[in-house]
Tab-separated table of C-alpha atoms in Angstrom:
chain	number	residue	atom	x	y	z
A	1	UNK	CA	45.566	122.508	88.190
A	2	UNK	CA	44.772	121.407	84.286
A	3	UNK	CA	46.419	124.465	83.269
A	4	UNK	CA	49.628	124.848	86.163
A	5	UNK	CA	50.302	121.064	84.695
A	6	UNK	CA	50.740	121.951	81.446
A	7	UNK	CA	52.735	124.933	82.263
A	8	UNK	CA	55.491	122.181	83.824
A	9	UNK	CA	54.939	119.519	81.386
A	10	UNK	CA	55.189	121.785	77.424
A	11	UNK	CA	58.557	123.256	78.903
A	12	UNK	CA	60.126	120.271	79.349
A	13	UNK	CA	58.375	118.121	76.517
A	14	UNK	CA	60.400	120.859	74.657
A	15	UNK	CA	63.307	120.239	75.610
A	16	UNK	CA	62.837	116.587	75.548
A	17	UNK	CA	61.988	116.481	72.089
A	18	UNK	CA	65.050	119.068	71.337
A	19	UNK	CA	67.274	116.168	72.697
A	20	UNK	CA	65.962	113.430	71.168
A	21	UNK	CA	65.474	114.895	67.872
A	22	UNK	CA	69.549	116.498	67.373
A	23	UNK	CA	70.511	113.201	68.327
A	24	UNK	CA	68.012	111.707	65.971
A	25	UNK	CA	69.141	113.654	63.329
A	26	UNK	CA	73.553	113.363	63.875
A	27	UNK	CA	72.351	109.677	64.398
A	28	UNK	CA	71.068	108.776	60.594
A	29	UNK	CA	73.950	111.742	59.056
A	30	UNK	CA	76.625	109.309	61.253
A	31	UNK	CA	75.236	106.415	59.616
A	32	UNK	CA	76.506	108.515	56.176
A	33	UNK	CA	79.715	109.765	57.449
A	34	UNK	CA	82.742	108.920	55.416
A	35	UNK	CA	85.386	110.854	58.626
A	36	UNK	CA	88.423	112.488	57.204
A	37	UNK	CA	90.442	109.778	56.963
A	38	UNK	CA	93.782	109.201	53.944
A	39	UNK	CA	94.602	105.919	53.244
A	40	UNK	CA	97.709	104.850	55.162
A	41	UNK	CA	99.012	103.928	51.879
A	42	UNK	CA	99.429	107.361	50.821
A	43	UNK	CA	103.039	108.549	50.707
A	44	UNK	CA	102.892	111.098	53.557
A	45	UNK	CA	104.322	114.901	51.984
A	46	UNK	CA	106.402	114.960	54.949
A	47	UNK	CA	107.111	112.936	58.141
A	48	UNK	CA	105.960	115.228	60.991
A	49	UNK	CA	107.864	115.157	64.712
A	50	UNK	CA	105.256	114.368	66.555
A	51	UNK	CA	105.374	114.907	70.438
A	52	UNK	CA	102.982	112.615	72.768
A	53	UNK	CA	101.848	113.908	75.400
A	54	UNK	CA	100.855	111.439	78.461
A	55	UNK	CA	99.451	113.178	81.613
A	56	UNK	CA	99.410	111.044	84.774
A	57	UNK	CA	98.274	111.352	87.905
A	58	UNK	CA	98.939	108.046	90.605
A	59	UNK	CA	99.281	105.546	86.912
A	60	UNK	CA	101.519	102.951	88.626
A	61	UNK	CA	99.633	99.917	87.470
A	62	UNK	CA	98.948	100.898	84.174
A	63	UNK	CA	102.030	103.433	82.868
A	64	UNK	CA	104.783	100.666	81.938
A	65	UNK	CA	101.987	98.525	80.013
A	66	UNK	CA	100.563	102.246	77.816
A	67	UNK	CA	104.742	103.124	77.424
A	68	UNK	CA	106.251	99.676	76.022
A	69	UNK	CA	102.843	100.048	73.558
A	70	UNK	CA	103.636	103.383	72.821
A	71	UNK	CA	107.249	102.117	71.825
A	72	UNK	CA	105.731	99.897	69.299
A	73	UNK	CA	104.054	101.939	66.937
A	74	UNK	CA	104.867	102.364	62.987
A	75	UNK	CA	105.999	105.083	62.886
A	76	UNK	CA	110.115	106.350	62.703
A	77	UNK	CA	111.425	106.213	66.014
A	78	UNK	CA	113.345	109.708	65.566
A	79	UNK	CA	110.159	111.592	64.925
A	80	UNK	CA	108.140	110.789	67.188
A	81	UNK	CA	109.114	111.196	71.510
A	82	UNK	CA	106.666	110.137	74.718
A	83	UNK	CA	106.573	112.035	77.506
A	84	UNK	CA	104.830	111.005	80.720
A	85	UNK	CA	103.607	113.340	82.718
A	86	UNK	CA	104.549	112.056	86.256
A	87	UNK	CA	101.587	113.215	88.701
A	88	UNK	CA	102.495	111.269	92.330
A	89	UNK	CA	104.577	108.250	90.864
A	90	UNK	CA	105.825	105.696	93.064
A	91	UNK	CA	109.515	105.450	93.019
A	92	UNK	CA	109.917	102.532	91.448
A	93	UNK	CA	107.916	103.067	89.371
A	94	UNK	CA	109.837	106.334	88.124
A	95	UNK	CA	113.003	104.233	88.020
A	96	UNK	CA	111.477	101.683	85.997
A	97	UNK	CA	109.928	104.679	83.216
A	98	UNK	CA	114.053	105.474	83.291
A	99	UNK	CA	115.012	102.733	81.504
A	100	UNK	CA	112.509	103.314	78.704
A	101	UNK	CA	113.750	105.972	76.067
A	102	UNK	CA	111.318	108.386	76.880
A	103	UNK	CA	111.063	111.248	78.714
A	104	UNK	CA	109.161	111.815	81.741
A	105	UNK	CA	107.998	115.131	83.063
A	106	UNK	CA	107.366	115.094	86.730
A	107	UNK	CA	104.585	117.150	88.129
A	108	UNK	CA	103.805	118.293	91.450
A	109	UNK	CA	100.179	120.570	92.380
A	110	UNK	CA	98.612	121.278	95.050
A	111	UNK	CA	95.627	119.956	93.354
A	112	UNK	CA	96.074	118.266	90.274
A	113	UNK	CA	93.833	118.002	87.181
A	114	UNK	CA	94.989	117.249	84.380
A	115	UNK	CA	94.689	119.998	82.421
A	116	UNK	CA	97.287	121.270	84.553
A	117	UNK	CA	99.484	118.552	83.479
A	118	UNK	CA	99.286	119.385	79.944
A	119	UNK	CA	99.483	123.020	79.784
A	120	UNK	CA	103.022	122.452	82.121
A	121	UNK	CA	104.344	119.484	80.155
A	122	UNK	CA	103.938	122.433	77.032
A	123	UNK	CA	105.386	124.683	77.789
A	124	UNK	CA	108.726	122.931	78.613
A	125	UNK	CA	108.516	121.478	75.611
A	126	UNK	CA	112.083	122.503	73.301
A	127	UNK	CA	110.698	125.472	71.153
A	128	UNK	CA	110.571	125.329	67.366
A	129	UNK	CA	111.105	120.938	67.872
A	130	UNK	CA	108.005	119.664	67.182
A	131	UNK	CA	105.234	120.335	64.338
A	132	UNK	CA	102.455	118.073	65.849
A	133	UNK	CA	101.581	117.462	69.737
A	134	UNK	CA	99.185	114.656	70.607
A	135	UNK	CA	97.490	114.067	74.380
A	136	UNK	CA	97.078	109.881	75.715
A	137	UNK	CA	95.345	109.064	78.653
A	138	UNK	CA	97.604	106.790	80.552
A	139	UNK	CA	96.240	103.962	80.159
A	140	UNK	CA	95.733	104.308	75.775
A	141	UNK	CA	97.454	102.197	73.398
A	142	UNK	CA	97.886	102.994	70.568
A	143	UNK	CA	97.515	101.449	67.417
A	144	UNK	CA	100.591	101.037	65.387
A	145	UNK	CA	99.392	102.711	61.718
A	146	UNK	CA	97.320	105.929	64.311
A	147	UNK	CA	100.480	108.407	64.462
A	148	UNK	CA	100.578	107.392	60.280
A	149	UNK	CA	97.458	108.931	59.638
A	150	UNK	CA	97.256	111.793	62.567
A	151	UNK	CA	100.404	113.058	59.966
A	152	UNK	CA	98.744	112.111	57.198
A	153	UNK	CA	95.762	114.097	57.681
A	154	UNK	CA	98.049	117.151	58.816
A	155	UNK	CA	99.266	116.697	55.051
A	156	UNK	CA	95.840	117.183	54.175
A	157	UNK	CA	95.332	120.564	55.774
A	158	UNK	CA	94.405	119.497	59.407
A	159	UNK	CA	95.179	121.381	62.168
A	160	UNK	CA	93.354	119.978	65.019
A	161	UNK	CA	92.679	116.456	64.190
A	162	UNK	CA	90.592	113.514	67.221
A	163	UNK	CA	91.154	109.997	66.333
A	164	UNK	CA	88.449	107.210	67.187
A	165	UNK	CA	89.484	106.024	70.441
A	166	UNK	CA	87.100	102.684	71.571
A	167	UNK	CA	87.171	99.976	74.252
A	168	UNK	CA	90.961	97.628	75.146
A	169	UNK	CA	88.382	95.599	77.138
A	170	UNK	CA	85.022	93.864	77.399
A	171	UNK	CA	85.292	91.565	80.348
A	172	UNK	CA	82.643	92.677	82.965
A	173	UNK	CA	78.851	94.189	81.791
A	174	UNK	CA	79.760	97.479	82.910
A	175	UNK	CA	82.716	98.081	80.443
A	176	UNK	CA	80.270	96.840	77.503
A	177	UNK	CA	77.956	99.368	78.100
A	178	UNK	CA	80.720	101.968	78.831
A	179	UNK	CA	82.795	100.450	75.508
A	180	UNK	CA	79.279	101.125	73.605
A	181	UNK	CA	78.520	104.816	75.538
A	182	UNK	CA	82.135	105.444	73.255
A	183	UNK	CA	81.144	104.263	70.088
A	184	UNK	CA	77.799	106.067	70.522
A	185	UNK	CA	79.364	109.216	71.612
A	186	UNK	CA	82.134	108.513	68.140
A	187	UNK	CA	79.211	107.822	65.602
A	188	UNK	CA	76.667	110.696	67.222
A	189	UNK	CA	79.900	114.016	67.809
A	190	UNK	CA	81.874	112.762	65.207
A	191	UNK	CA	81.195	110.671	62.478
A	192	UNK	CA	77.920	112.566	62.926
A	193	UNK	CA	78.934	115.792	62.789
A	194	UNK	CA	81.404	115.673	60.372
A	195	UNK	CA	78.911	114.322	57.757
A	196	UNK	CA	76.956	117.254	58.616
A	197	UNK	CA	79.288	119.818	57.947
A	198	UNK	CA	80.830	120.358	61.735
A	199	UNK	CA	83.887	120.308	63.239
A	200	UNK	CA	84.006	117.171	65.471
A	201	UNK	CA	84.059	116.733	69.040
A	202	UNK	CA	87.168	116.715	71.012
A	203	UNK	CA	87.367	113.856	73.512
A	204	UNK	CA	90.313	113.968	76.088
A	205	UNK	CA	92.613	111.862	74.351
A	206	UNK	CA	93.691	110.820	70.966
A	207	UNK	CA	93.552	114.128	69.747
A	208	UNK	CA	95.933	115.801	67.875
A	209	UNK	CA	97.529	119.794	67.204
A	210	UNK	CA	99.742	121.862	65.718
A	211	UNK	CA	101.370	123.558	69.159
A	212	UNK	CA	100.589	126.717	68.611
A	213	UNK	CA	96.279	126.148	68.369
A	214	UNK	CA	96.778	123.871	71.463
A	215	UNK	CA	99.072	126.060	73.822
A	216	UNK	CA	96.562	128.768	72.911
A	217	UNK	CA	92.950	126.917	73.694
A	218	UNK	CA	94.784	125.431	76.867
A	219	UNK	CA	95.801	128.391	78.489
A	220	UNK	CA	92.122	130.204	78.143
A	221	UNK	CA	91.125	126.854	80.637
A	222	UNK	CA	88.672	127.354	83.383
A	223	UNK	CA	87.000	124.025	84.725
A	224	UNK	CA	88.637	121.970	86.898
A	225	UNK	CA	88.271	118.051	85.096
A	226	UNK	CA	86.702	117.517	81.735
A	227	UNK	CA	88.439	120.400	80.167
A	228	UNK	CA	87.989	118.745	76.384
A	229	UNK	CA	84.720	120.496	75.632
A	230	UNK	CA	86.390	123.697	76.778
A	231	UNK	CA	89.342	122.787	74.999
A	232	UNK	CA	86.789	122.220	71.931
A	233	UNK	CA	85.166	125.243	72.228
A	234	UNK	CA	88.237	127.499	72.664
A	235	UNK	CA	89.657	125.929	69.399
A	236	UNK	CA	86.592	126.781	67.118
A	237	UNK	CA	86.227	130.440	68.782
A	238	UNK	CA	90.583	130.202	67.370
A	239	UNK	CA	89.240	129.572	63.877
A	240	UNK	CA	90.199	126.159	63.603
A	241	UNK	CA	88.168	123.419	62.755
A	242	UNK	CA	88.577	119.320	63.350
A	243	UNK	CA	88.670	116.651	62.296
A	244	UNK	CA	87.964	113.166	62.834
A	245	UNK	CA	90.299	110.180	61.911
A	246	UNK	CA	87.082	107.276	62.399
A	247	UNK	CA	90.080	104.530	61.021
A	248	UNK	CA	93.291	105.965	63.511
A	249	UNK	CA	92.382	103.759	66.715
A	250	UNK	CA	93.679	104.130	70.148
A	251	UNK	CA	92.594	101.689	72.317
A	252	UNK	CA	91.095	103.299	76.218
A	253	UNK	CA	90.189	101.053	79.156
A	254	UNK	CA	87.015	101.079	79.680
A	255	UNK	CA	85.549	101.563	83.463
A	256	UNK	CA	85.340	98.143	85.284
A	257	UNK	CA	82.318	98.337	88.158
A	258	UNK	CA	79.552	100.621	88.805
A	259	UNK	CA	80.982	103.151	92.235
A	260	UNK	CA	83.697	104.602	89.122
A	261	UNK	CA	81.136	104.942	87.212
A	262	UNK	CA	79.301	106.725	89.049
A	263	UNK	CA	81.765	108.836	90.236
A	264	UNK	CA	83.663	109.811	86.860
A	265	UNK	CA	79.513	110.588	85.605
A	266	UNK	CA	79.558	112.963	88.480
A	267	UNK	CA	83.308	114.733	86.914
A	268	UNK	CA	81.219	115.165	83.475
A	269	UNK	CA	78.227	116.370	84.597
A	270	UNK	CA	79.909	118.870	86.988
A	271	UNK	CA	82.132	120.227	84.137
A	272	UNK	CA	79.180	120.024	81.408
A	273	UNK	CA	77.429	122.168	83.526
A	274	UNK	CA	79.796	124.941	83.909
A	275	UNK	CA	80.765	124.920	80.231
A	276	UNK	CA	77.198	125.680	79.508
A	277	UNK	CA	76.726	128.610	82.221
A	278	UNK	CA	80.460	130.191	81.532
A	279	UNK	CA	80.029	129.932	78.100
A	280	UNK	CA	76.244	130.881	77.741
A	281	UNK	CA	76.557	134.998	76.239
A	282	UNK	CA	79.995	133.527	74.320
A	283	UNK	CA	77.612	130.387	72.556
A	284	UNK	CA	75.155	132.884	71.252
A	285	UNK	CA	77.386	135.498	70.328
A	286	UNK	CA	78.821	133.434	67.715
A	287	UNK	CA	75.791	131.992	66.413
A	288	UNK	CA	74.953	135.556	65.670
A	289	UNK	CA	78.610	136.525	64.136
A	290	UNK	CA	78.106	132.968	62.200
A	291	UNK	CA	80.082	130.655	63.802
A	292	UNK	CA	78.203	127.474	63.437
A	293	UNK	CA	80.983	125.175	64.751
A	294	UNK	CA	80.970	127.078	68.008
A	295	UNK	CA	77.747	127.210	68.389
A	296	UNK	CA	76.795	123.470	67.744
A	297	UNK	CA	79.547	123.144	70.220
A	298	UNK	CA	77.534	125.264	72.934
A	299	UNK	CA	74.705	123.521	71.355
A	300	UNK	CA	76.099	120.067	72.825
A	301	UNK	CA	76.520	120.665	76.040
A	302	UNK	CA	72.639	121.990	76.410
A	303	UNK	CA	72.044	117.496	75.287
A	304	UNK	CA	71.644	115.782	78.575
A	305	UNK	CA	73.815	112.506	79.551
A	306	UNK	CA	71.994	110.279	77.141
A	307	UNK	CA	71.838	107.605	80.438
A	308	UNK	CA	69.395	110.530	82.049
A	309	UNK	CA	67.352	110.805	79.332
A	310	UNK	CA	66.471	108.319	78.976
A	311	UNK	CA	65.943	107.577	82.747
A	312	UNK	CA	63.550	110.613	82.431
A	313	UNK	CA	61.731	108.970	79.400
A	314	UNK	CA	61.100	106.287	81.322
A	315	UNK	CA	59.990	108.294	84.309
A	316	UNK	CA	57.827	110.296	81.821
A	317	UNK	CA	55.976	107.098	80.554
A	318	UNK	CA	55.177	105.879	84.092
A	319	UNK	CA	53.854	109.022	85.549
A	320	UNK	CA	51.748	108.545	81.713
A	321	UNK	CA	50.397	105.087	82.696
A	322	UNK	CA	49.473	106.516	86.514
A	323	UNK	CA	47.971	109.608	85.732
A	324	UNK	CA	46.471	108.083	82.734
A	325	UNK	CA	47.141	110.986	80.572
A	326	UNK	CA	47.237	110.063	76.814
A	327	UNK	CA	49.397	113.315	75.968
A	328	UNK	CA	52.254	112.487	78.613
A	329	UNK	CA	52.110	108.819	77.410
A	330	UNK	CA	52.004	109.410	73.414
A	331	UNK	CA	54.881	112.362	73.795
A	332	UNK	CA	57.258	110.332	76.621
A	333	UNK	CA	56.823	106.889	74.400
A	334	UNK	CA	57.348	108.825	70.936
A	335	UNK	CA	60.453	110.669	72.480
A	336	UNK	CA	61.629	106.901	73.858
A	337	UNK	CA	61.024	104.975	71.076
A	338	UNK	CA	63.077	107.853	68.810
A	339	UNK	CA	65.265	108.111	71.216
A	340	UNK	CA	66.293	103.898	71.872
A	341	UNK	CA	66.607	103.923	67.613
A	342	UNK	CA	68.882	106.672	67.507
A	343	UNK	CA	70.643	105.253	69.653
A	344	UNK	CA	70.842	101.421	68.191
A	345	UNK	CA	71.843	102.896	64.557
A	346	UNK	CA	75.086	104.604	66.956
A	347	UNK	CA	76.396	100.910	68.407
A	348	UNK	CA	78.650	98.805	66.382
A	349	UNK	CA	77.706	95.254	65.512
A	350	UNK	CA	80.973	93.910	67.180
A	351	UNK	CA	79.096	95.017	70.667
A	352	UNK	CA	75.987	93.712	70.364
A	353	UNK	CA	77.520	89.938	69.793
A	354	UNK	CA	79.189	90.940	73.497
A	355	UNK	CA	76.240	91.444	75.514
A	356	UNK	CA	73.750	89.101	77.065
A	357	UNK	CA	69.760	88.901	78.214
A	358	UNK	CA	70.910	89.316	81.797
A	359	UNK	CA	73.664	92.582	81.172
A	360	UNK	CA	70.450	94.662	81.022
A	361	UNK	CA	69.979	94.130	84.778
A	362	UNK	CA	73.071	96.262	84.526
A	363	UNK	CA	71.963	99.147	82.211
A	364	UNK	CA	68.785	99.409	85.150
A	365	UNK	CA	71.553	99.614	87.505
A	366	UNK	CA	73.222	101.939	85.627
A	367	UNK	CA	70.755	104.564	84.882
A	368	UNK	CA	69.984	104.479	89.140
A	369	UNK	CA	73.977	105.233	90.112
A	370	UNK	CA	73.967	107.648	86.504
A	371	UNK	CA	70.951	109.862	88.640
A	372	UNK	CA	72.649	109.121	92.009
A	373	UNK	CA	75.404	110.847	90.439
A	374	UNK	CA	73.847	114.123	90.175
A	375	UNK	CA	74.069	114.447	94.327
A	376	UNK	CA	78.203	114.653	94.053
A	377	UNK	CA	78.167	117.215	91.031
A	378	UNK	CA	78.950	119.722	93.456
A	379	UNK	CA	82.123	118.237	95.022
A	380	UNK	CA	83.212	116.920	91.341
A	381	UNK	CA	83.434	120.152	90.326
A	382	UNK	CA	85.904	121.533	93.590
A	383	UNK	CA	88.136	118.925	93.232
A	384	UNK	CA	89.772	116.203	91.285
A	385	UNK	CA	88.081	112.774	90.681
A	386	UNK	CA	90.494	110.632	88.703
A	387	UNK	CA	89.199	107.824	86.987
A	388	UNK	CA	91.554	105.330	88.645
A	389	UNK	CA	93.413	102.319	85.801
A	390	UNK	CA	94.364	98.971	86.570
A	391	UNK	CA	91.142	97.859	88.545
A	392	UNK	CA	90.215	94.161	87.701
A	393	UNK	CA	87.816	93.572	90.840
A	394	UNK	CA	84.067	94.213	90.220
A	395	UNK	CA	83.526	96.999	92.596
A	396	UNK	CA	79.635	97.313	93.280
């Protein structure tokens, strides 16, 4: 019985240790990262024309505010265009959008997805007009100097760039923890990756490309949701590397209630599982071909969502206590402590200042919701589950 127990425990412990040690490595590296920013005071070599694509599915609540904010950038008005890709908008919203100096692309699909909207818009862009294509979510507000910083990065020779997405709101406990999660991702999978000489991870918005790179990458997508991982892999397979601009801020609305959090995580986990299964052979092949950027992109897909990882390690500690097993308790306790340290040094100070002791009750609820979200991944893998924006209620 004891041998059988360790046959189960050892493989699990090895996988969990791989997760924690990978995160620890990139967390430490992230503290040393200078990212790929160029001072905004630098004179640009050229002013590139930029198409900002804004895929929006039933985003009537937030789209007008975002359009107004994103028309106020410190970038020549004649050198960037906003394209709202309007899917299932109300007629009155479309009439309001028509009053702004933007371009509206109406789309309608039998089954809507962000990638369908973006690919359709890419194919509608006039040829040889734009030097850069950027993607922004319907709720995103670009910082005034965002496009300036993107343009300077392309001056430096980059062809794919990820900006620094941060929270636009921290008005609920859920939003604060979601904001923390965003910044942990930035620290680990963008800043930390670049410090190690690897490509930064894409995040779905605040990302910019030369048009041909994006069109070729988008045209080969297979997933239903969470397309950023697959797009990243396609770009790395094509030989593009991805920069991270830590000072190029784009503000994103964070989830404000438990129900939306759970649905969003179901979609993300379903996309991650699809990615791991679909790219298994490709990921291994890239290792032997010496494409460590692409191989690392696959390895990142193997990392368990951190909230789930906390839950599993916490459960492991509990099991060790119940059975008074020193090996289990020592292993799981050490990994849990190392993970907690890695996450703590990845969260910026301004977010620590926003949290109170009672907010940690929300953390345990979020961990439970994250575990429960596993029950919905089959449905999430087959249907489009958009994240609603502009909601202020705190539904459970």
